[in-house]
Short mmCIF file of N, CA, C and O in Angstrom, two decimals:
data_model
loop_
_atom_site.label_atom_id
_atom_site.label_comp_id
_atom_site.label_asym_id
_atom_site.label_seq_id
_atom_site.Cartn_x
_atom_site.Cartn_y
_atom_site.Cartn_z
N LYS A 53 49.93 0.20 69.96
CA LYS A 53 48.94 1.33 71.00
C LYS A 53 48.18 0.35 71.76
O LYS A 53 47.59 -1.02 70.14
N SER A 54 47.35 0.17 72.46
CA SER A 54 46.16 -1.28 72.81
C SER A 54 44.52 -0.64 72.09
O SER A 54 44.36 0.50 71.52
N LEU A 55 44.10 -1.18 71.59
CA LEU A 55 42.81 -1.12 71.40
C LEU A 55 41.90 -0.39 72.01
O LEU A 55 40.90 1.07 71.59
N GLU A 56 41.73 -0.39 73.36
CA GLU A 56 41.45 0.57 74.71
C GLU A 56 41.38 2.48 74.34
O GLU A 56 41.32 3.23 74.34
N GLU A 57 43.29 1.83 74.78
CA GLU A 57 44.58 3.75 74.30
C GLU A 57 43.16 3.73 72.47
O GLU A 57 43.29 5.24 72.58
N LEU A 58 43.48 3.31 70.93
CA LEU A 58 43.03 3.82 70.76
C LEU A 58 41.36 4.46 70.38
O LEU A 58 41.17 5.56 69.74
N GLY A 59 40.15 3.16 71.16
CA GLY A 59 39.17 4.41 71.79
C GLY A 59 38.99 5.57 72.52
O GLY A 59 38.11 6.17 71.99
N LEU A 60 39.64 5.11 73.05
CA LEU A 60 39.93 6.18 74.01
C LEU A 60 40.50 7.80 73.56
O LEU A 60 39.80 8.78 73.55
N ARG A 61 41.41 7.49 72.79
CA ARG A 61 41.71 8.83 71.74
C ARG A 61 40.68 9.46 70.59
O ARG A 61 40.41 10.36 70.55
N ALA A 62 40.07 8.37 70.56
CA ALA A 62 39.22 8.13 69.54
C ALA A 62 38.02 9.60 70.45
O ALA A 62 37.34 10.67 69.31
N LEU A 63 37.68 9.02 71.04
CA LEU A 63 36.34 9.58 71.66
C LEU A 63 37.06 10.80 72.33
O LEU A 63 36.32 12.29 72.58
N GLU A 64 37.93 11.23 73.04
CA GLU A 64 38.69 12.84 73.11
C GLU A 64 38.53 13.58 71.49
O GLU A 64 38.26 14.63 72.23
N ALA A 65 38.86 13.23 71.08
CA ALA A 65 38.79 13.74 69.45
C ALA A 65 36.85 14.57 69.23
O ALA A 65 36.99 15.23 68.54
N LEU A 66 36.43 13.61 69.53
CA LEU A 66 34.85 13.93 69.65
C LEU A 66 34.27 15.69 70.74
O LEU A 66 35.04 15.88 71.81
N PRO A 67 33.44 16.12 70.08
CA PRO A 67 32.97 17.01 70.74
C PRO A 67 32.03 16.23 72.68
O PRO A 67 31.69 15.11 71.88
N ARG A 68 32.02 16.82 73.62
CA ARG A 68 31.95 16.16 74.03
C ARG A 68 30.45 15.26 74.33
O ARG A 68 29.76 14.41 74.78
N ASP A 69 29.11 15.92 74.00
CA ASP A 69 28.15 15.12 73.69
C ASP A 69 27.63 14.16 72.47
O ASP A 69 27.72 13.31 73.31
N LYS A 70 28.77 14.15 71.48
CA LYS A 70 28.93 12.62 70.54
C LYS A 70 29.58 11.81 71.45
O LYS A 70 29.59 11.05 71.42
N ALA A 71 30.62 12.38 72.56
CA ALA A 71 31.82 11.42 72.88
C ALA A 71 30.69 9.86 73.71
O ALA A 71 30.96 9.43 74.14
N LEU A 72 29.97 11.16 74.50
CA LEU A 72 29.23 10.44 76.01
C LEU A 72 27.60 9.71 74.76
O LEU A 72 27.67 8.66 75.64
N ASP A 73 27.47 9.85 73.48
CA ASP A 73 25.89 9.28 73.11
C ASP A 73 26.98 8.26 72.70
O ASP A 73 25.83 7.40 72.51
N SER A 74 28.36 7.98 72.01
CA SER A 74 29.15 6.67 71.35
C SER A 74 28.89 6.13 72.88
O SER A 74 28.93 5.50 72.71
N ILE A 75 29.63 6.52 73.99
CA ILE A 75 29.77 5.89 75.42
C ILE A 75 28.69 4.70 74.98
O ILE A 75 28.17 4.15 75.61
N ARG A 76 27.18 5.63 75.33
CA ARG A 76 25.99 5.16 76.02
C ARG A 76 25.60 3.84 74.70
O ARG A 76 24.86 3.21 75.20
N ALA A 77 25.87 4.66 73.28
CA ALA A 77 25.19 3.16 72.86
C ALA A 77 26.04 2.22 72.66
O ALA A 77 25.58 0.98 72.60
N PHE A 78 27.48 2.08 72.82
CA PHE A 78 28.09 1.13 72.89
C PHE A 78 28.15 0.19 74.08
O PHE A 78 27.79 -0.95 74.17
N ASN A 79 27.70 1.40 75.49
CA ASN A 79 27.57 0.18 76.30
C ASN A 79 25.47 -0.32 76.61
O ASN A 79 25.67 -1.57 77.18
N GLU A 80 24.72 0.28 75.85
CA GLU A 80 23.89 -0.67 75.17
C GLU A 80 23.91 -1.47 74.10
O GLU A 80 23.28 -3.16 74.43
N MET A 81 24.73 -1.31 73.00
CA MET A 81 25.26 -3.35 72.80
C MET A 81 25.53 -4.27 73.79
O MET A 81 25.32 -5.13 73.60
N ARG A 82 26.63 -3.47 74.21
CA ARG A 82 27.05 -4.21 75.26
C ARG A 82 26.04 -5.09 75.99
O ARG A 82 26.30 -6.63 76.39
N ASP A 83 25.08 -4.34 76.92
CA ASP A 83 24.16 -5.37 76.96
C ASP A 83 23.39 -5.61 77.01
O ASP A 83 23.23 -7.05 77.44
N ASP A 84 22.65 -6.01 75.46
CA ASP A 84 21.86 -6.10 74.33
C ASP A 84 22.84 -7.48 74.30
O ASP A 84 22.54 -8.90 73.96
N LEU A 85 24.46 -7.35 74.18
CA LEU A 85 24.56 -8.81 74.19
C LEU A 85 25.07 -9.65 74.39
O LEU A 85 24.83 -10.67 74.80
N LEU A 86 25.15 -9.36 75.66
CA LEU A 86 25.48 -10.32 76.80
C LEU A 86 24.34 -10.78 77.00
O LEU A 86 24.08 -11.73 77.76
N ALA A 87 23.08 -9.77 76.86
CA ALA A 87 21.29 -10.48 77.26
C ALA A 87 21.04 -12.03 76.27
O ALA A 87 20.67 -12.76 76.69
N TYR A 88 21.95 -11.89 75.16
CA TYR A 88 21.65 -12.28 73.54
C TYR A 88 22.15 -13.52 74.52
O TYR A 88 21.81 -14.37 74.10
N LEU A 89 23.44 -13.36 74.73
CA LEU A 89 24.28 -14.54 75.33
C LEU A 89 23.91 -15.40 76.15
O LEU A 89 24.57 -16.23 76.81
N ARG A 90 23.24 -14.72 77.13
CA ARG A 90 22.76 -15.93 79.03
C ARG A 90 22.03 -16.61 78.33
O ARG A 90 22.69 -17.80 79.42
N PRO A 91 21.41 -17.02 77.70
CA PRO A 91 20.25 -18.29 77.18
C PRO A 91 21.76 -19.15 76.86
O PRO A 91 21.82 -20.23 77.60
N PHE A 92 22.40 -18.96 76.26
CA PHE A 92 23.51 -19.69 75.33
C PHE A 92 24.36 -20.68 76.99
O PHE A 92 24.78 -21.56 77.06
N ALA A 93 24.99 -19.18 77.89
CA ALA A 93 25.80 -19.94 78.69
C ALA A 93 24.87 -20.30 80.02
O ALA A 93 25.59 -21.72 80.72
N GLN A 94 23.33 -19.93 79.75
CA GLN A 94 22.83 -20.80 81.14
C GLN A 94 22.67 -22.28 80.77
O GLN A 94 22.68 -23.37 81.68
N ALA A 95 22.03 -22.75 78.76
CA ALA A 95 22.04 -23.92 78.47
C ALA A 95 23.67 -25.24 78.24
O ALA A 95 23.87 -26.28 77.85
N GLY A 96 24.29 -24.12 78.32
CA GLY A 96 25.66 -24.73 78.09
C GLY A 96 25.81 -25.01 76.61
O GLY A 96 26.32 -25.89 76.60
N LYS A 97 25.21 -24.26 76.16
CA LYS A 97 25.60 -24.09 74.50
C LYS A 97 26.48 -23.29 74.14
O LYS A 97 26.85 -22.34 74.39
N VAL A 98 27.27 -24.16 73.17
CA VAL A 98 28.45 -23.03 72.22
C VAL A 98 27.77 -22.37 71.22
O VAL A 98 26.61 -22.16 70.63
N VAL A 99 28.08 -21.05 71.19
CA VAL A 99 27.85 -20.23 70.87
C VAL A 99 28.78 -20.52 69.18
O VAL A 99 29.73 -19.83 68.95
N SER A 100 28.16 -20.07 67.77
CA SER A 100 28.08 -20.05 66.65
C SER A 100 28.41 -18.53 66.08
O SER A 100 28.56 -17.50 66.27
N GLU A 101 29.71 -18.55 64.73
CA GLU A 101 30.13 -17.70 64.29
C GLU A 101 28.50 -17.19 63.63
O GLU A 101 27.80 -16.28 63.65
N LYS A 102 27.13 -18.04 63.38
CA LYS A 102 26.22 -18.22 62.62
C LYS A 102 25.39 -17.01 63.82
O LYS A 102 24.64 -16.40 63.55
N ASP A 103 25.64 -17.83 65.08
CA ASP A 103 24.75 -17.01 66.63
C ASP A 103 25.13 -14.97 66.30
O ASP A 103 24.49 -14.45 66.10
N VAL A 104 26.07 -14.99 66.41
CA VAL A 104 26.81 -13.78 66.65
C VAL A 104 26.28 -12.99 65.52
O VAL A 104 25.76 -11.88 65.59
N THR A 105 26.52 -13.76 64.14
CA THR A 105 26.15 -12.82 63.34
C THR A 105 24.73 -12.39 62.95
O THR A 105 24.49 -11.20 62.61
N ALA A 106 23.88 -13.03 63.33
CA ALA A 106 22.47 -13.00 63.89
C ALA A 106 22.36 -12.26 64.51
O ALA A 106 21.51 -11.10 64.21
N PHE A 107 23.12 -12.01 65.47
CA PHE A 107 22.68 -10.72 66.52
C PHE A 107 23.40 -9.87 65.96
O PHE A 107 22.28 -8.68 66.08
N PHE A 108 24.52 -9.35 64.98
CA PHE A 108 24.71 -8.59 64.54
C PHE A 108 24.16 -7.58 63.71
O PHE A 108 23.99 -6.55 63.34
N GLU A 109 23.18 -8.49 62.59
CA GLU A 109 21.91 -8.09 62.21
C GLU A 109 21.30 -8.18 62.54
O GLU A 109 20.74 -6.81 62.11
N ALA A 110 20.21 -8.48 63.46
CA ALA A 110 19.13 -7.61 63.91
C ALA A 110 19.16 -6.30 64.43
O ALA A 110 19.05 -5.26 64.00
N LEU A 111 20.96 -6.26 64.88
CA LEU A 111 21.48 -4.94 65.32
C LEU A 111 20.88 -3.74 64.60
O LEU A 111 20.60 -2.62 64.33
N LYS A 112 21.54 -4.14 63.31
CA LYS A 112 21.83 -3.11 62.05
C LYS A 112 20.70 -3.53 61.54
O LYS A 112 20.63 -1.87 61.15
N GLU A 113 19.77 -3.90 61.74
CA GLU A 113 18.16 -3.89 61.13
C GLU A 113 17.96 -2.86 62.49
O GLU A 113 16.06 -2.91 61.46
N GLY A 114 18.04 -2.67 63.29
CA GLY A 114 17.26 -2.58 64.44
C GLY A 114 16.60 -3.01 65.18
O GLY A 114 15.67 -2.54 65.49
N LYS A 115 16.34 -4.64 64.70
CA LYS A 115 15.77 -5.58 65.66
C LYS A 115 16.32 -5.97 66.77
O LYS A 115 16.54 -7.36 66.37
N LYS A 116 16.72 -5.90 67.76
CA LYS A 116 17.43 -5.97 68.45
C LYS A 116 16.79 -7.23 69.45
O LYS A 116 17.32 -8.51 69.73
N GLY A 117 15.77 -7.14 69.44
CA GLY A 117 14.52 -8.36 69.83
C GLY A 117 14.09 -9.35 69.73
O GLY A 117 14.46 -10.58 69.66
N ASP A 118 14.33 -9.29 68.23
CA ASP A 118 14.25 -10.69 67.22
C ASP A 118 15.41 -11.31 67.04
O ASP A 118 16.02 -12.39 66.46
N ALA A 119 16.23 -10.83 67.88
CA ALA A 119 17.74 -11.97 67.66
C ALA A 119 17.26 -12.97 68.79
O ALA A 119 18.37 -12.55 69.61
N VAL A 120 17.75 -14.51 68.71
CA VAL A 120 16.40 -15.16 69.14
C VAL A 120 17.75 -16.10 69.58
O VAL A 120 18.26 -16.24 68.54
N ALA A 121 18.24 -16.30 70.95
CA ALA A 121 19.39 -17.11 71.08
C ALA A 121 18.35 -18.67 71.38
O ALA A 121 17.27 -19.23 71.17
#
């Protein structure tokens, strides 16, 4: 099974409101990650593991805006 199929099955198992909250949270995280990575792409800079880790650590701590490229 693909990761997408597994994700869809997990969503189907959740109550509708929880599934919608999960989808919204994923979309917000995706948008934040794209915004974080955009300056790297514009500058032609390689994104390191440290950069990605910093983003997710800031996200985990609730400081999305603090993860600066």
